[in-house]
Amino acid sequence: MSGDTPDIQESQDIYLNKDEMLEEDVEDTGEPMDDDEGDVEGDVDGDGDVQGDMEDQQAKLDMINAKDDSIQGFFNHKEPVYALSIHPINPDIVASGGGDDKAHIWSITDGEHAIAVLEGHTDSVTSTAFSSDGQLLATGGMDGFVKIWDSSDWSLKVDLQLGDECTWIDWHPRGNVLLTGCADSTIWMWKLPKGDNMNVFSGHTEMVTCGRFTPDGKSIVSASSDGSLIMWSPTEATPITKITGNDARFNLDGGITAMSVNPAGTIAVAGGAAGGVRAVNLANGQVVGSFECHKEGESIEAISFLPEGAAGQGPAGVVVTGGTDGVINVIDLTTMRVRNTITIEEPVTVLEFQKQSPFFTVGSVDHKVRIFDARTGTLCKELEGHSEPVLSIAVSSDGSRIISGSDDGTALVFEGDSNTK
C-alpha cells in the first residue's frame, strides 16, 4: 500500500525511537523499574499514566507489525466507513460513506487523493448507491435525508427528506427510480433527477430493515424488525403478499435483520435476530423452507443469492447466509438443504457476490476479508490490513478488486483471487 497516513507515520517514529522510550522507563539508578516498588504502584493504581502510555505505545507498535495485504487505501474518512459503491461504468471510481457525515469519491488506483467530497449530511452516511447508468449517486444518512448527486461534476441535484433515519436505498434496475427505507416503518419511492415522490408504502409497524426491487423491477420486497415481509405493487403501493410472525411457520424472533431475493424474483429468503432463516414463495406468501442452521440467539447479518449465470445455480437458486455466530451457510433452495457450512473465528458483518460468479467475499469482526467458493465452501483467499471490524464491502464486476470499509476509518483495496476472475 503506497503512502503513509499521519497515524502510521507517527507509529513509525515511535518504532524507530523505541530505545529512547525504554530508557525513559529506567530509574536514575540505571536499573529497570520494579513493578513492586511503591512509586510505580502509585502511578499504575493512581492516575494510570505509565500503564496507559505503555499500552498506547504497544498498540502503535502492533499496528506497525500487523500484516497488510492491501494494494491501495483511502484514509480521509477518519471515522467508520459504513458504505461502499463502485461506479457501474467506470470501475476505477468509488463512493464511500462514513461516520464523518460525508461521502467521498476516490480512485481505486490513487486512493490518497479524493476526487470529490460530498458534504451536507448532518449525521452518518450509511448508504451509497449508483444508478444503473452511473449518472446519479444516492447517499442516505441517519439525518433522515437522501441526497442525489450528478456524477459528471458531483454537484447536488436534489435533497430528499424522509420521515426518519434512512435505513437502506435501492435503485430500479433499469431506470432513475429510487427506493428509500425508513426507520419510521415507511418506504418512499422517488422519480429522479427531479425528486418527485411517486409513492409512500405503509404496511410495516416498525423499522424497515431491508428492501429492494425484484430483479425484473416489477415489484418491491421489504422486511421489518416487526417480523413481517411484504411484496408490494410499485404503482398501487399496496401489498401483493404479506407474511408476519402470526404464521408460526414464518415467525422470526426479534424481527428480520437481513433479506434477499433470488434472481428469478420468485423466492425471498429472510434471516432473523435470533438466528432463524426462512424461504418464502413471493407469489402466494407461503413458507417453502425453514432453516435453523445458525446458533440460536445469534442474528443473521448478511444474505446474498448466487448471481444469475453463475456456475452451480439451481432452478430455485442458491443462497448464502452469514451470522454473528461466525457461521456461513450455503443453502440450495432446489433441494432445500444446506450444501456447505463454513465457520470462521468471529461474527460475519457483510457478504457480497462477484457478478455472474460463484465466488463471494465476506467481511467480519476479526478485521479480515475472505473469499469463498459457494460450490464447495472452499476458502480461496484471506486478506488482512484493517485494525477494526469490517463494516462494508464492494467487489468489482470481474472480481479483480475488492474494497472493504472498516470501523478503523479506512477503506482498503485488495487484489481478488486469480481463480475468481
Short mmCIF file of N, CA and C in Angstrom, two decimals, residues 32-95:
data_model
loop_
_atom_site.label_atom_id
_atom_site.label_comp_id
_atom_site.label_asym_id
_atom_site.label_seq_id
_atom_site.Cartn_x
_atom_site.Cartn_y
_atom_site.Cartn_z
N PRO A 32 16.25 -1.16 35.76
CA PRO A 32 14.85 -1.15 35.32
C PRO A 32 13.93 -1.02 36.52
N MET A 33 12.81 -0.37 36.35
CA MET A 33 11.87 -0.17 37.44
C MET A 33 11.23 -1.49 37.83
N ASP A 34 11.05 -1.69 39.10
CA ASP A 34 10.43 -2.88 39.64
C ASP A 34 8.95 -2.57 39.84
N ASP A 35 8.08 -3.40 39.22
CA ASP A 35 6.65 -3.15 39.32
C ASP A 35 6.17 -3.22 40.76
N ASP A 36 6.98 -3.85 41.65
CA ASP A 36 6.55 -3.98 43.03
C ASP A 36 6.85 -2.73 43.85
N GLU A 37 7.66 -1.81 43.30
CA GLU A 37 8.04 -0.63 44.06
C GLU A 37 6.86 0.33 44.17
N GLY A 38 6.80 1.01 45.29
CA GLY A 38 5.64 1.84 45.60
C GLY A 38 5.39 2.95 44.62
N ASP A 39 6.48 3.57 44.06
CA ASP A 39 6.25 4.70 43.18
C ASP A 39 5.54 4.26 41.91
N VAL A 40 5.92 3.08 41.40
CA VAL A 40 5.25 2.58 40.19
C VAL A 40 3.83 2.19 40.51
N GLU A 41 3.65 1.54 41.67
CA GLU A 41 2.29 1.17 42.05
C GLU A 41 1.43 2.41 42.15
N GLY A 42 2.01 3.48 42.65
CA GLY A 42 1.25 4.71 42.76
C GLY A 42 0.81 5.22 41.41
N ASP A 43 1.71 5.14 40.39
CA ASP A 43 1.36 5.60 39.06
C ASP A 43 0.27 4.74 38.45
N VAL A 44 0.47 3.41 38.56
CA VAL A 44 -0.46 2.50 37.90
C VAL A 44 -1.80 2.50 38.60
N ASP A 45 -1.76 2.46 39.93
CA ASP A 45 -3.01 2.38 40.68
C ASP A 45 -3.66 3.75 40.84
N GLY A 46 -2.88 4.80 40.60
CA GLY A 46 -3.43 6.14 40.77
C GLY A 46 -4.02 6.66 39.48
N ASP A 47 -3.24 7.50 38.78
CA ASP A 47 -3.77 8.08 37.56
C ASP A 47 -3.58 7.19 36.35
N GLY A 48 -2.78 6.13 36.46
CA GLY A 48 -2.64 5.17 35.37
C GLY A 48 -1.84 5.66 34.20
N ASP A 49 -1.07 6.77 34.35
CA ASP A 49 -0.37 7.34 33.21
C ASP A 49 0.66 6.39 32.63
N VAL A 50 1.45 5.74 33.50
CA VAL A 50 2.50 4.85 33.00
C VAL A 50 1.90 3.69 32.23
N GLN A 51 0.94 3.05 32.85
CA GLN A 51 0.33 1.90 32.19
C GLN A 51 -0.37 2.31 30.91
N GLY A 52 -1.10 3.44 30.95
CA GLY A 52 -1.81 3.90 29.76
C GLY A 52 -0.87 4.23 28.62
N ASP A 53 0.26 4.92 28.95
CA ASP A 53 1.22 5.27 27.91
C ASP A 53 1.84 4.03 27.29
N MET A 54 2.17 3.05 28.15
CA MET A 54 2.77 1.82 27.63
C MET A 54 1.80 1.06 26.74
N GLU A 55 0.51 1.05 27.11
CA GLU A 55 -0.48 0.37 26.29
C GLU A 55 -0.65 1.08 24.95
N ASP A 56 -0.65 2.42 24.96
CA ASP A 56 -0.76 3.17 23.71
C ASP A 56 0.43 2.91 22.81
N GLN A 57 1.62 2.88 23.40
CA GLN A 57 2.83 2.63 22.61
C GLN A 57 2.81 1.22 22.02
N GLN A 58 2.36 0.26 22.82
CA GLN A 58 2.30 -1.11 22.33
C GLN A 58 1.30 -1.24 21.19
N ALA A 59 0.17 -0.54 21.33
CA ALA A 59 -0.85 -0.59 20.28
C ALA A 59 -0.31 -0.05 18.97
N LYS A 60 0.48 1.03 19.06
CA LYS A 60 1.05 1.61 17.84
C LYS A 60 2.10 0.69 17.23
N LEU A 61 2.90 0.04 18.08
CA LEU A 61 3.87 -0.92 17.57
C LEU A 61 3.19 -2.11 16.94
N ASP A 62 2.08 -2.55 17.53
CA ASP A 62 1.32 -3.66 16.95
C ASP A 62 0.80 -3.29 15.58
N MET A 63 0.37 -2.03 15.41
CA MET A 63 -0.14 -1.57 14.13
C MET A 63 0.95 -1.61 13.06
N ILE A 64 2.18 -1.26 13.45
CA ILE A 64 3.29 -1.29 12.50
C ILE A 64 3.56 -2.71 12.04
N ASN A 65 3.55 -3.63 13.00
CA ASN A 65 3.91 -5.01 12.70
C ASN A 65 2.77 -5.83 12.11
N ALA A 66 1.55 -5.27 12.05
CA ALA A 66 0.39 -6.01 11.55
C ALA A 66 0.55 -6.32 10.06
N LYS A 67 0.01 -7.46 9.66
CA LYS A 67 0.04 -7.86 8.26
C LYS A 67 -0.89 -6.96 7.45
N ASP A 68 -0.46 -6.57 6.27
CA ASP A 68 -1.28 -5.71 5.40
C ASP A 68 -1.18 -6.22 3.97
N ASP A 69 -2.26 -6.80 3.48
CA ASP A 69 -2.31 -7.33 2.11
C ASP A 69 -2.85 -6.33 1.10
N SER A 70 -3.25 -5.14 1.56
CA SER A 70 -3.88 -4.18 0.65
C SER A 70 -2.87 -3.60 -0.32
N ILE A 71 -3.36 -3.20 -1.48
CA ILE A 71 -2.51 -2.59 -2.51
C ILE A 71 -2.79 -1.09 -2.65
N GLN A 72 -3.83 -0.62 -1.99
CA GLN A 72 -4.19 0.79 -2.04
C GLN A 72 -5.15 1.05 -0.89
N GLY A 73 -5.33 2.32 -0.55
CA GLY A 73 -6.24 2.64 0.53
C GLY A 73 -6.71 4.08 0.45
N PHE A 74 -7.82 4.34 1.14
CA PHE A 74 -8.36 5.70 1.23
C PHE A 74 -8.54 6.00 2.72
N PHE A 75 -7.96 7.10 3.19
CA PHE A 75 -7.85 7.35 4.62
C PHE A 75 -8.51 8.65 5.08
N ASN A 76 -9.30 9.29 4.21
CA ASN A 76 -9.81 10.62 4.53
C ASN A 76 -11.02 10.63 5.45
N HIS A 77 -11.69 9.49 5.62
CA HIS A 77 -12.90 9.50 6.45
C HIS A 77 -12.58 9.78 7.92
N LYS A 78 -11.57 9.11 8.46
CA LYS A 78 -11.18 9.24 9.88
C LYS A 78 -12.23 8.68 10.83
N GLU A 79 -13.36 8.26 10.32
CA GLU A 79 -14.45 7.68 11.11
C GLU A 79 -14.89 6.39 10.40
N PRO A 80 -15.72 5.55 11.04
CA PRO A 80 -16.13 4.29 10.41
C PRO A 80 -16.67 4.46 9.00
N VAL A 81 -16.30 3.54 8.12
CA VAL A 81 -16.75 3.56 6.72
C VAL A 81 -17.91 2.56 6.60
N TYR A 82 -19.12 3.09 6.50
CA TYR A 82 -20.33 2.26 6.55
C TYR A 82 -20.80 1.77 5.19
N ALA A 83 -20.42 2.44 4.11
CA ALA A 83 -20.97 2.10 2.80
C ALA A 83 -19.94 2.30 1.71
N LEU A 84 -19.99 1.41 0.70
CA LEU A 84 -19.08 1.47 -0.45
C LEU A 84 -19.85 1.12 -1.72
N SER A 85 -19.59 1.85 -2.79
CA SER A 85 -20.19 1.55 -4.09
C SER A 85 -19.17 1.81 -5.19
N ILE A 86 -19.11 0.91 -6.16
CA ILE A 86 -18.24 1.07 -7.33
C ILE A 86 -19.08 1.56 -8.49
N HIS A 87 -18.59 2.55 -9.21
CA HIS A 87 -19.31 3.10 -10.36
C HIS A 87 -19.53 1.99 -11.39
N PRO A 88 -20.77 1.83 -11.90
CA PRO A 88 -21.07 0.71 -12.81
C PRO A 88 -20.44 0.83 -14.19
N ILE A 89 -20.06 2.03 -14.61
CA ILE A 89 -19.46 2.24 -15.93
C ILE A 89 -17.95 2.42 -15.83
N ASN A 90 -17.51 3.20 -14.86
CA ASN A 90 -16.08 3.42 -14.64
C ASN A 90 -15.68 2.78 -13.31
N PRO A 91 -15.21 1.52 -13.35
CA PRO A 91 -14.92 0.79 -12.10
C PRO A 91 -13.72 1.31 -11.33
N ASP A 92 -13.09 2.37 -11.82
CA ASP A 92 -11.98 2.98 -11.08
C ASP A 92 -12.50 3.94 -10.01
N ILE A 93 -13.78 4.32 -10.11
CA ILE A 93 -14.35 5.32 -9.20
C ILE A 93 -15.15 4.63 -8.09
N VAL A 94 -14.89 5.06 -6.85
CA VAL A 94 -15.56 4.51 -5.68
C VAL A 94 -16.23 5.63 -4.90
N ALA A 95 -17.43 5.35 -4.39
CA ALA A 95 -18.10 6.24 -3.45
C ALA A 95 -18.13 5.56 -2.09
#
